[in-house]
XYZ file of C-alpha atoms in Angstrom:
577
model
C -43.636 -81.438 28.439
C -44.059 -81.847 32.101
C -47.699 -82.960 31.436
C -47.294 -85.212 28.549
C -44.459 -86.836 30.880
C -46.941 -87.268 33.706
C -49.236 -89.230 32.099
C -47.273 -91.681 31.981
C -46.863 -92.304 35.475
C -49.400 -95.008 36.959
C -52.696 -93.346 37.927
C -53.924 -93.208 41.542
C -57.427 -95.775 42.509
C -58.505 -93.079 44.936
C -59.400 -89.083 44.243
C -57.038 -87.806 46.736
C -54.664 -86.200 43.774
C -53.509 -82.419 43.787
C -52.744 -80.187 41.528
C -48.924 -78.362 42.223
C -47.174 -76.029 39.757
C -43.496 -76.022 39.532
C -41.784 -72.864 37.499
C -45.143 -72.354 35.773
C -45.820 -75.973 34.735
C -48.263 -78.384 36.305
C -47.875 -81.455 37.812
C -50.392 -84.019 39.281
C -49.599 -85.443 42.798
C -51.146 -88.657 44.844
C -50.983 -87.583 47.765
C -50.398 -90.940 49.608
C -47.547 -91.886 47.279
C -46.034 -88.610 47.915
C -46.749 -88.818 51.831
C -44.985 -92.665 51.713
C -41.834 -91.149 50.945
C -41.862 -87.524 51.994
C -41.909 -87.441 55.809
C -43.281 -83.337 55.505
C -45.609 -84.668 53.318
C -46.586 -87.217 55.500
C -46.473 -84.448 58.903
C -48.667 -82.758 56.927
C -51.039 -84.323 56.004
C -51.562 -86.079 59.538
C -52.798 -82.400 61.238
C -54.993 -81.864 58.214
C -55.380 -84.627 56.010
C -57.510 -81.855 53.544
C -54.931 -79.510 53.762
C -53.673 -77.748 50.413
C -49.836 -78.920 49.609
C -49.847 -76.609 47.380
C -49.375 -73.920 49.785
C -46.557 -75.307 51.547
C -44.798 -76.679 48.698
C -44.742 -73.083 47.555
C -40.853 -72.928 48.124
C -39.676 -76.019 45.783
C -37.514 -74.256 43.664
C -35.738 -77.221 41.093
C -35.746 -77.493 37.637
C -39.112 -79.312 36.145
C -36.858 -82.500 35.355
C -35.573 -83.103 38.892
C -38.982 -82.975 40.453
C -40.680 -85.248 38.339
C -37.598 -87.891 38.893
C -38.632 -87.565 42.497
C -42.680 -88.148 41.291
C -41.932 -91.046 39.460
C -39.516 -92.546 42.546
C -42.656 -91.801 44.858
C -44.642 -94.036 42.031
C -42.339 -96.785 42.226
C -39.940 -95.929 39.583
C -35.745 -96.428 39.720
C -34.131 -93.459 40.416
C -31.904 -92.076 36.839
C -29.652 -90.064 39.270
C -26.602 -88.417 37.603
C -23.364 -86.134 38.110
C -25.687 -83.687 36.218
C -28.598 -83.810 39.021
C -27.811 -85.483 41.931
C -27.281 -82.329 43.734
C -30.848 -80.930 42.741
C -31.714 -84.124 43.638
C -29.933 -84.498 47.297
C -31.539 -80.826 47.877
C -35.107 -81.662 46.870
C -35.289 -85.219 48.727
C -33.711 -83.126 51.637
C -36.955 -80.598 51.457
C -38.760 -83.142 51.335
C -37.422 -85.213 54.088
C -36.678 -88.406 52.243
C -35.073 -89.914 54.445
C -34.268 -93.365 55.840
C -36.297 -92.641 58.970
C -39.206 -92.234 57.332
C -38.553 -95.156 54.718
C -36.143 -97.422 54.286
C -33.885 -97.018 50.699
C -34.932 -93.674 50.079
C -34.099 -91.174 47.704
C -31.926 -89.056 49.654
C -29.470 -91.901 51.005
C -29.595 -93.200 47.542
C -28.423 -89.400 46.027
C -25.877 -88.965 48.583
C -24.240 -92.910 48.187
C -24.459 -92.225 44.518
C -22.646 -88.463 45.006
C -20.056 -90.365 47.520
C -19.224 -92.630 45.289
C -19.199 -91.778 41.552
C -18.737 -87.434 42.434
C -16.182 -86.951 44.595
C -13.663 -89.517 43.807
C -13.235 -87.980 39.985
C -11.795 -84.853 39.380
C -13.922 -84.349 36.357
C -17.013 -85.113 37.726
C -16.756 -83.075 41.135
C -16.281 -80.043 38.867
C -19.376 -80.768 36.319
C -21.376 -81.434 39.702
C -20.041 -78.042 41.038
C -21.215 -76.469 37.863
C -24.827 -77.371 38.413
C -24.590 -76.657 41.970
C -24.987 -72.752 40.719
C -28.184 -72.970 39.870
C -28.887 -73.934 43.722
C -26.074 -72.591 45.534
C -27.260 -71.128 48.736
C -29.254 -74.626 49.487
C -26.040 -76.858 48.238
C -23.914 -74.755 50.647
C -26.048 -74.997 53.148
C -26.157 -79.087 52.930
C -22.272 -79.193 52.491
C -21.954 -80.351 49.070
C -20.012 -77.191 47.800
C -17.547 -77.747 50.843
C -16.931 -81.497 49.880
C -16.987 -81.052 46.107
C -13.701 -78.209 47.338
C -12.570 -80.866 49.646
C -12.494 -83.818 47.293
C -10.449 -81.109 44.556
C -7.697 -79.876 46.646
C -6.576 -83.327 47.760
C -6.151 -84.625 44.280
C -4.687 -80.969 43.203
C -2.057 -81.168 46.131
C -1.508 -84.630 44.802
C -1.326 -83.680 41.369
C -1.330 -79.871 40.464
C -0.812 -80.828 36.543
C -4.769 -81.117 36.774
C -4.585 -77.088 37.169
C -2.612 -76.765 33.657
C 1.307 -76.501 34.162
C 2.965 -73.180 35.394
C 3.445 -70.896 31.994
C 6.573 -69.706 30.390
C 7.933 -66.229 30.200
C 9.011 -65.672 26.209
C 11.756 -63.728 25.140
C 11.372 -60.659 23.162
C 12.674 -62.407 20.301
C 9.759 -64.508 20.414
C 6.663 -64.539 18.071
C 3.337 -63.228 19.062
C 1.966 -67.093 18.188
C 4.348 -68.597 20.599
C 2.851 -65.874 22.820
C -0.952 -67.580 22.082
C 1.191 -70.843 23.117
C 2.431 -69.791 26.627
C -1.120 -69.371 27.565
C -1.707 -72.965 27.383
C -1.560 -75.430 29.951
C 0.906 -78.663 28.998
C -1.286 -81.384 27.365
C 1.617 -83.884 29.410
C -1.192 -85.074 31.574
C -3.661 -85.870 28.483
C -1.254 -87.908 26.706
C -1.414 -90.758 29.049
C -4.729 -90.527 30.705
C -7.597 -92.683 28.692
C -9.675 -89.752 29.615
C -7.853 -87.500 28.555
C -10.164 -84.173 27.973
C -9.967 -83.152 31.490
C -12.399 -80.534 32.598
C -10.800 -77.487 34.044
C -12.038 -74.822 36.368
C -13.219 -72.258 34.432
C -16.118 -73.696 33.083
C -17.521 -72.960 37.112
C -18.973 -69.524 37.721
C -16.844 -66.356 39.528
C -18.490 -66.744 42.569
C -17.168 -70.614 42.922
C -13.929 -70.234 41.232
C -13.004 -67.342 43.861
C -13.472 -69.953 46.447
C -11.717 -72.933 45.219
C -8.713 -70.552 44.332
C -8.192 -68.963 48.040
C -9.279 -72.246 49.269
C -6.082 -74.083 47.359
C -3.605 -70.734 48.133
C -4.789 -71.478 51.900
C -4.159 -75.427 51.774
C -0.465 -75.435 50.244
C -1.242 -76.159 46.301
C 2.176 -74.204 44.328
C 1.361 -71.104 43.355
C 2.809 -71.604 39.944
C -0.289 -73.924 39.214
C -3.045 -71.538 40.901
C -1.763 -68.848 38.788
C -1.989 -70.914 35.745
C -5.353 -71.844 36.286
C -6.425 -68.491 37.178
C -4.967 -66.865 33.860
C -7.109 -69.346 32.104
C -9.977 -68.038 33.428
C -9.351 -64.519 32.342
C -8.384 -65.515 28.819
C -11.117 -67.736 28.513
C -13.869 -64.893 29.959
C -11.913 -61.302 29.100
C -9.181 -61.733 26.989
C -11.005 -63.984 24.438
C -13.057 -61.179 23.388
C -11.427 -57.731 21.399
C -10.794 -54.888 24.041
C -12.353 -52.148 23.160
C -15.354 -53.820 21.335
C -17.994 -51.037 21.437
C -20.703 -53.544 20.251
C -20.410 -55.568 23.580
C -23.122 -55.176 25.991
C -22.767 -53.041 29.138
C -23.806 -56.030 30.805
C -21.143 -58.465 29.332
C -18.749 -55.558 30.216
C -19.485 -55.243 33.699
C -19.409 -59.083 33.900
C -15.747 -58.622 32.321
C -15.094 -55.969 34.583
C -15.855 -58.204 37.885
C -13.788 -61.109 36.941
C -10.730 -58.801 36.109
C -10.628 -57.291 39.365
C -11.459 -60.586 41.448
C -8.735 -62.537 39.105
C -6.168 -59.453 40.558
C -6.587 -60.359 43.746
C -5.902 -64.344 43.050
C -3.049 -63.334 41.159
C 0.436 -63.792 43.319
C 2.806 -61.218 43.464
C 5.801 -63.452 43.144
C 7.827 -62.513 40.156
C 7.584 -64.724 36.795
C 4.662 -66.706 37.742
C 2.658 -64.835 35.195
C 4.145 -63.823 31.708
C 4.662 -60.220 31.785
C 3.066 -59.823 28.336
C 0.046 -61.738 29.938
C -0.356 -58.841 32.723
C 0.227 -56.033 30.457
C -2.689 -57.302 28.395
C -4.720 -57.966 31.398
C -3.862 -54.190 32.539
C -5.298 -53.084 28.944
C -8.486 -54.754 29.863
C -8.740 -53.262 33.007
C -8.134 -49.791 31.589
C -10.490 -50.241 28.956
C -12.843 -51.831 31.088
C -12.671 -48.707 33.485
C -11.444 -51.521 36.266
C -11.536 -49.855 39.996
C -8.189 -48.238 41.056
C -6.807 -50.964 42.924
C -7.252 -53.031 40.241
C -4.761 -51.437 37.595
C -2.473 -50.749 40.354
C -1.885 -54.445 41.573
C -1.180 -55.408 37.755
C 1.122 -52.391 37.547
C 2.936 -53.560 40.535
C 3.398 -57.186 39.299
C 4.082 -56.061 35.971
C 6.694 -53.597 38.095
C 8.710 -56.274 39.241
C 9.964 -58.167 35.877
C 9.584 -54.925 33.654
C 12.540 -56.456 32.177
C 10.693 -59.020 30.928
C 8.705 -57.133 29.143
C 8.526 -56.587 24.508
C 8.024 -52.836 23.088
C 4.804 -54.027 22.069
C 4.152 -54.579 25.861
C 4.559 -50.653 26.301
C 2.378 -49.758 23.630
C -0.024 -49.052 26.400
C -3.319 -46.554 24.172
C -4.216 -43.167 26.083
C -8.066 -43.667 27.110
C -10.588 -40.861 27.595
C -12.745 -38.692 25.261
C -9.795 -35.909 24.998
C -6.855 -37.972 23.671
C -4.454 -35.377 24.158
C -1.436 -37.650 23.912
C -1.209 -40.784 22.141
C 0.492 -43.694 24.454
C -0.659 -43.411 28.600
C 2.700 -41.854 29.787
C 2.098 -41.668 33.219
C 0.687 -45.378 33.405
C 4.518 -46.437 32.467
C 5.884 -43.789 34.405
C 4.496 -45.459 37.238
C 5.102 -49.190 36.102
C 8.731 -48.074 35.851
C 8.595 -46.575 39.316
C 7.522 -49.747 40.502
C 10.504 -51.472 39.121
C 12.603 -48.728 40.484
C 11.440 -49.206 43.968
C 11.307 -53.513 44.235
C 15.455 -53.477 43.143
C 17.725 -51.197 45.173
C 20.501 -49.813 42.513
C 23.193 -50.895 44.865
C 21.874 -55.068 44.461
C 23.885 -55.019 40.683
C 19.948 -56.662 39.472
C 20.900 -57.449 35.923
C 17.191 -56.333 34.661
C 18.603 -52.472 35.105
C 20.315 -52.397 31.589
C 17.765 -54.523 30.227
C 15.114 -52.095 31.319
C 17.525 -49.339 29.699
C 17.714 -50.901 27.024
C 13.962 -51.459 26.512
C 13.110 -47.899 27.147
C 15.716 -47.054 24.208
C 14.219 -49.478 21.977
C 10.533 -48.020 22.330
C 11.916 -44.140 22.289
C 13.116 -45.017 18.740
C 9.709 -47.542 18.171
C 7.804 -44.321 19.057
C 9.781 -41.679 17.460
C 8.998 -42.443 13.666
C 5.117 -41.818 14.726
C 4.709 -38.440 12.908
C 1.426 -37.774 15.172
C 3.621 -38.128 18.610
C 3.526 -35.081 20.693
C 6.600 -33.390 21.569
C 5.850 -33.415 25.334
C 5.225 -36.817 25.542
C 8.292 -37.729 23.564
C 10.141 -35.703 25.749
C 8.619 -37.612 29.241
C 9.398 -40.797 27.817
C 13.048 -39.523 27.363
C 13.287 -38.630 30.700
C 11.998 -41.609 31.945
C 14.831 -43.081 29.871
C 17.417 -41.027 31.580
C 16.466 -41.468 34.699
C 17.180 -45.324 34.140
C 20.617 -44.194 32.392
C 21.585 -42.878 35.759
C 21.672 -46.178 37.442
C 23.275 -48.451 35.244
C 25.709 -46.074 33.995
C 25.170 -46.758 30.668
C 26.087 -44.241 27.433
C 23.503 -42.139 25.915
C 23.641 -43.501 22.237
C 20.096 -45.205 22.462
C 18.118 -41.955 23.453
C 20.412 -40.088 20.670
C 19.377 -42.182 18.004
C 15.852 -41.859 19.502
C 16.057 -38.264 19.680
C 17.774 -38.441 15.925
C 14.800 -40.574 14.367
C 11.680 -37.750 16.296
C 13.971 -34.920 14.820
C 14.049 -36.790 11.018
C 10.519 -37.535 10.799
C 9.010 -34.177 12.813
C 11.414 -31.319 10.552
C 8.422 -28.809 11.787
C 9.920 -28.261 15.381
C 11.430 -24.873 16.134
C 14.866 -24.270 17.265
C 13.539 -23.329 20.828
C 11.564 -26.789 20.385
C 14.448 -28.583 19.436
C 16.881 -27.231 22.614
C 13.884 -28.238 24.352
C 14.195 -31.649 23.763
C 17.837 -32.217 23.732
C 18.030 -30.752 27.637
C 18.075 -34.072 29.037
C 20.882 -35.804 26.299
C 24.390 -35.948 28.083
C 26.864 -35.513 25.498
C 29.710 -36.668 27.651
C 27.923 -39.661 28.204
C 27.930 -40.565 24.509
C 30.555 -42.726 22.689
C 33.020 -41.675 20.188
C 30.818 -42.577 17.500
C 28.336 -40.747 18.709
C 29.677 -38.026 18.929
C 31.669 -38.072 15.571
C 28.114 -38.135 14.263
C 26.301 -35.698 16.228
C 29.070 -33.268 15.050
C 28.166 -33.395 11.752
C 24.344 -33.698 12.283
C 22.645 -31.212 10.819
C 18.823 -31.466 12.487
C 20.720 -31.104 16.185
C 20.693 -27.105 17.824
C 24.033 -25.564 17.457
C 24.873 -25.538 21.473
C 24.427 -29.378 20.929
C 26.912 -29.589 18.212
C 29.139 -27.735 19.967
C 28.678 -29.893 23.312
C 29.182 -33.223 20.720
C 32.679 -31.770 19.211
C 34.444 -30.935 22.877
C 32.661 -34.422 23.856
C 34.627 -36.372 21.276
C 37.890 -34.442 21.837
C 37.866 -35.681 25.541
C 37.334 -39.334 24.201
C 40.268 -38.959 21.673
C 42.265 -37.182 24.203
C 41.923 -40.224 26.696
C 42.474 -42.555 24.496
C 45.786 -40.920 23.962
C 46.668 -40.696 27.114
C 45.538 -44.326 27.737
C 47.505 -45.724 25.297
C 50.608 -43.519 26.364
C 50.178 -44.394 29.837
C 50.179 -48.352 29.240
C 53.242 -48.311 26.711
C 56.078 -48.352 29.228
C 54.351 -51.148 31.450
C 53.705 -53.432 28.864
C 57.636 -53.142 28.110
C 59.024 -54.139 31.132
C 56.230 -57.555 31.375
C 57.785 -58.093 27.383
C 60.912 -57.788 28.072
C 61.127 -59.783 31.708
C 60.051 -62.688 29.220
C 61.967 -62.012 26.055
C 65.279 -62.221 24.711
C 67.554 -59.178 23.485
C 66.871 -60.020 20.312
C 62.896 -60.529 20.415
C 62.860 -58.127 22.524
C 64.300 -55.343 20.133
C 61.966 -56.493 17.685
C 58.916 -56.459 19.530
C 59.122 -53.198 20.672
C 60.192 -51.552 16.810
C 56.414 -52.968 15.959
C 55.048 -51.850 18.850
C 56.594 -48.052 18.217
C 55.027 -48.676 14.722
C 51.447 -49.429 15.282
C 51.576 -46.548 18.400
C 53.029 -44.349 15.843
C 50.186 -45.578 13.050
C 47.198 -44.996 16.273
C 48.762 -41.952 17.028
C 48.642 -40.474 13.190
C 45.283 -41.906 13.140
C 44.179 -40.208 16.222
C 45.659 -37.199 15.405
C 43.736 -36.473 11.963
C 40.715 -36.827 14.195
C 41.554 -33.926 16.070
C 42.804 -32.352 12.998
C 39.532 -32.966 11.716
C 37.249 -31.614 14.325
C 39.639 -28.703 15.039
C 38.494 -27.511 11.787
C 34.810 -28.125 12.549
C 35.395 -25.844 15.735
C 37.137 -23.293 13.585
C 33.736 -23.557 11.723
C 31.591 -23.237 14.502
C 33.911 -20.678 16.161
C 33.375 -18.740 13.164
C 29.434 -18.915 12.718
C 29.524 -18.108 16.701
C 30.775 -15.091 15.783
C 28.364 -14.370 12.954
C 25.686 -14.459 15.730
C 27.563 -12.006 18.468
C 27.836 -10.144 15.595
C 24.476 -9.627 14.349
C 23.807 -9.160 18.891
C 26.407 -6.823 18.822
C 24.343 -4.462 16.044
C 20.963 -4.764 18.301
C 23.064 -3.704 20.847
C 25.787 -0.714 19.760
C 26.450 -0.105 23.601
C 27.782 -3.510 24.578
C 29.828 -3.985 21.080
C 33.278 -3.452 22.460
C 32.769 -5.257 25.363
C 31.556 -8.399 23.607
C 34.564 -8.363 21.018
C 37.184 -8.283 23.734
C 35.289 -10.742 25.872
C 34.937 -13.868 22.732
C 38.303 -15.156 22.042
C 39.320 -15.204 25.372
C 36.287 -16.921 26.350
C 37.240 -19.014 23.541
C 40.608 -19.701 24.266
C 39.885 -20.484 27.699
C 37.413 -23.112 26.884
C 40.078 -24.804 24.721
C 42.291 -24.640 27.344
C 39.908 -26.409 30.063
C 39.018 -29.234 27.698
C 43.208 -29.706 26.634
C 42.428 -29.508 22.821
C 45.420 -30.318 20.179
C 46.151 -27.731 17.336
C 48.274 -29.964 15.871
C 49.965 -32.759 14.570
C 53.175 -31.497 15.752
C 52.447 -31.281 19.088
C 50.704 -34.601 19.161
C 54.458 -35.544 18.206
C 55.921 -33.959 20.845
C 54.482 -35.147 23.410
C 54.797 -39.323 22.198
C 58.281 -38.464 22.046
C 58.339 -36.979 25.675
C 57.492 -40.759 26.579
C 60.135 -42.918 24.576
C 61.122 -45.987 25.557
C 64.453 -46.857 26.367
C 64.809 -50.660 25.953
């Protein structure tokens, strides 16, 4: 090509041509032409006028196309300089010393007028010059053309940071995975009104480039909302665009993966809810999958740390890696996310995110529970986890019963032993009413846990009573400060009603469960007895020791035998109008 191209350039009258090869391909030179324009040339040639240019031209390094725009210049042709190869062309004119000293109109003021003037004032431009200037970066680094193609960018992205895609959206949880693909995005705002409107971004530029321009911005002011915006843009559009764990991807497309993810960590800010939280924990899969360096996973961990409570159950979903998949979900990769969160809000600030993070570890214990291949340990670290959470925010233990509920349903296989094993860390005094009611009667739960559930919902039906006993008298005296005789006597004949109605109501509750504690009292016997015949020696101790154990128990937790002494003890607090 380079030949047939050649030939047309006007041949020289005199035999003082030369043969030079550029990248393999040969081109003829006149050397007086060349030396006209080329002040090295034209040095050269004036200490040896036979000398070989060939030999000192050894070090012109642009593509074939750029150097024979600079032949046909030397011949006398225009110039066809464009955002495409002005900068090959400023650096090849600038080997070759073209400039106005030497001639007047040269090619290298020309290049550099024409890369003033129709580069650096457009935002789309600078960046398709910048993405040629890879090919030839140390040279166009060295002239200062990468420093004012960064220059010329973070004035207009100060001025507008819209050119950087707009800051991205956290979704709910209630939100589809497309809206998730959405959120991504940049706003198209700017497009709408801009004739040219397919703005080029910057992650069409190379790593090494777009690591500059992004500390360079951070450094000079631009909001950090944009930055991060652009820079999850570049991740999605070279990581996250392609499936993790593709084993038909090259090792050298993964490495190249690899190397953006942990130089995008380092761009990314810390501040919370610049960055979806979904976005990071799929980022954080790459990096795990992509066997990132240490510091890597642990900066997403940290950001994804500090608005956990942003986070889906799908987020968690976080695959065990390795050859020996020993447990199914990476436990200790949450475990440490969570102590992240743990550690950025103090439990004494009241953060709101605490019973949202709760209540998100409840809702992927029961996600996780139906999974008939889970693991009883790691169940049972994930419940902890759970627990730990419960401990701040104070909140009941229904959640990790259900979840605990659901693994026992779908995994009937697990010993009794296994089974107490699990329900060590579930607080039945921390569960509701409900809870407990149904606990009672569950069938899959160890016995000591039953038993735990039934004196659990006798204290809640015991302070309810004394709750509602406790009240009675004070709302009388507001009633009756604002009442007449009359209303008043007939305001407090339905109120002595519907406490007499709650109290009945109350009362076959404990009815009720009494009679599952007779039933439990006597299968607790069953057992001491069947002890008491692998051990004759310790029989009549054990029989004298039981009921009063038993009785005492009773006593401590103020269970009610009956419905008459329920009874007694409303009437005990009548009220005397």
């Amino acid at each position: 090509m380079a030949n047939r191209q050649s030939t047309r350039l006007p041949k020289s009258t005199n035999l003082t041509d030369v043969q030079l090869y550029v990248n393999g391909l040969p081109f003829i030179l006149d050397r007086e032409l060349l030396a006209s324009k080329s002040a090295k040339v034209a040095a050269i040639l004036d200490e040896n006028p036979n000398q070989d240019l060939s030999y000192f031209l050894r070090d012109i390094s642009p593509d074939t196309e750029t150097f024979e725009l600079v032949l046909r210049f030397c011949h006398g042709f225009e110039p066809q300089i464009s955002t495409e190869n002005v900068i090959p062309i400023i650096g090849l004119a600038d080997y070759l010393e073209m400039t106005e000293a030497h001639c007047r109109n040269n090619l290298l003021r020309r290049a550099l007028i024409f890369f003033e003037q129709e580069v650096l004032p457009s935002w789309n431009e600078t960046i398709k010059a910048l993405r040629v200037a890879d090919d030839f970066l140390q040279q166009a680094v060295q002239l200062g053309l990468v420093d004012a193609c960064f220059r010329s960018l973070i004035e207009k992205a100060v001025a507008d940071p819209h050119l950087l895609g707009a800051p991205m959206k956290n979704l709910s949880c209630d939100e589809d995975s497309e809206d998730a693909d959405d959120a991504y995005r940049p706003n198209a705002r700017r497009k709408l009104f801009v004739i040219d409107w397919k703005s080029e971004d910057l992650t069409v530029l190379s790593l090494q480039l777009f690591d500059a321009i992004i500390r360079s911005m951070n450094q000079h002011g631009v909001p950090p909302e944009f930055v991060a915006s652009s820079v999850c843009q570049y991740t999605k559009r070279w990581v996250l665009s392609s499936t993790v764990g593709d084993e038909t991807v090259s090792i050298y497309k993964r490495k190249t993966q690899r190397d953006v993810l942990e130089a995008v960590e380092k761009l990314l800010p810390y501040e919370r809810g610049l960055v979806p939280c979904t976005l990071l924990f799929e980022m954080l899969r790459y990096a795990i999958v992509l066997e990132a360096s240490s510091d890597c996973r642990t900066g997403f961990e940290i950001r994804i740390g500090k608005q956990l409570d942003q986070a889906t159950v799908r987020d968690l979903l976080i695959p065990s890696q390795g050859y020996a998949k020993e447990v199914q979900y990476d436990i200790e990769c949450l475990r440490r996310i969570l102590r992240n969160f743990c550690g950025s809000y103090s439990p004494s600030s009241q953060f709101p995110g605490y019973m949202k993070v709760a209540e998100l570890i409840e809702k992927f214990l029961a996600e996780i529970a139906a999974d008939i291949d889970l693991k009883m340990n790691t169940f049972l670290s994930i419940v902890e986890m759970s627990a730990e959470v419960h401990t701040v925010t104070q909140r009941n233990s229904d959640g990790i019963y259900m979840a605990i509920d659901i693994y026992f349903h779908k995994h009937r296989y697990l010993t009794e032993s296994e089974r107490e094993q699990v329900c060590r860390v579930l607080d039945c005094r921390k569960l509701s009413l409900e809870a407990c009611e149904h606990a009672a009667r569950n069938e899959r739960l160890p016995l000591r846990v039953v038993v735990q559930a039934l004196f659990a919902a006798q204290l809640h039906i015991r302070d309810t009573i004394t709750r509602e006993v406790a009240l009675f008298p004070d709302d009388k005296m507001i009633v009756k400060e604002e009442m007449d005789e009359e209303e008043e006597e007939e305001v407090v004949a339905e109120d002595e009603a519907m406490v007499i109605k709650e109290m009945k109501i109350m009362s076959n509750k404990v009815m009720e469960l009494e009679r599952e504690c007779l039933v439990m009292r006597k299968e607790l016997r069953k057992s001491c007895s069947l002890q008491q015949h692998n051990n004759h020696n310790d029989k009549n101790k054990q029989k004298n020791e039981k009921p009063s154990m038993w009785k005492e128990m009773k006593r401590k937790f103020g269970c009610i035998t009956s419905i008459h002494d329920c009874n007694c003890q409303v009437k005990k607090k009548k009220v005397h109008p």
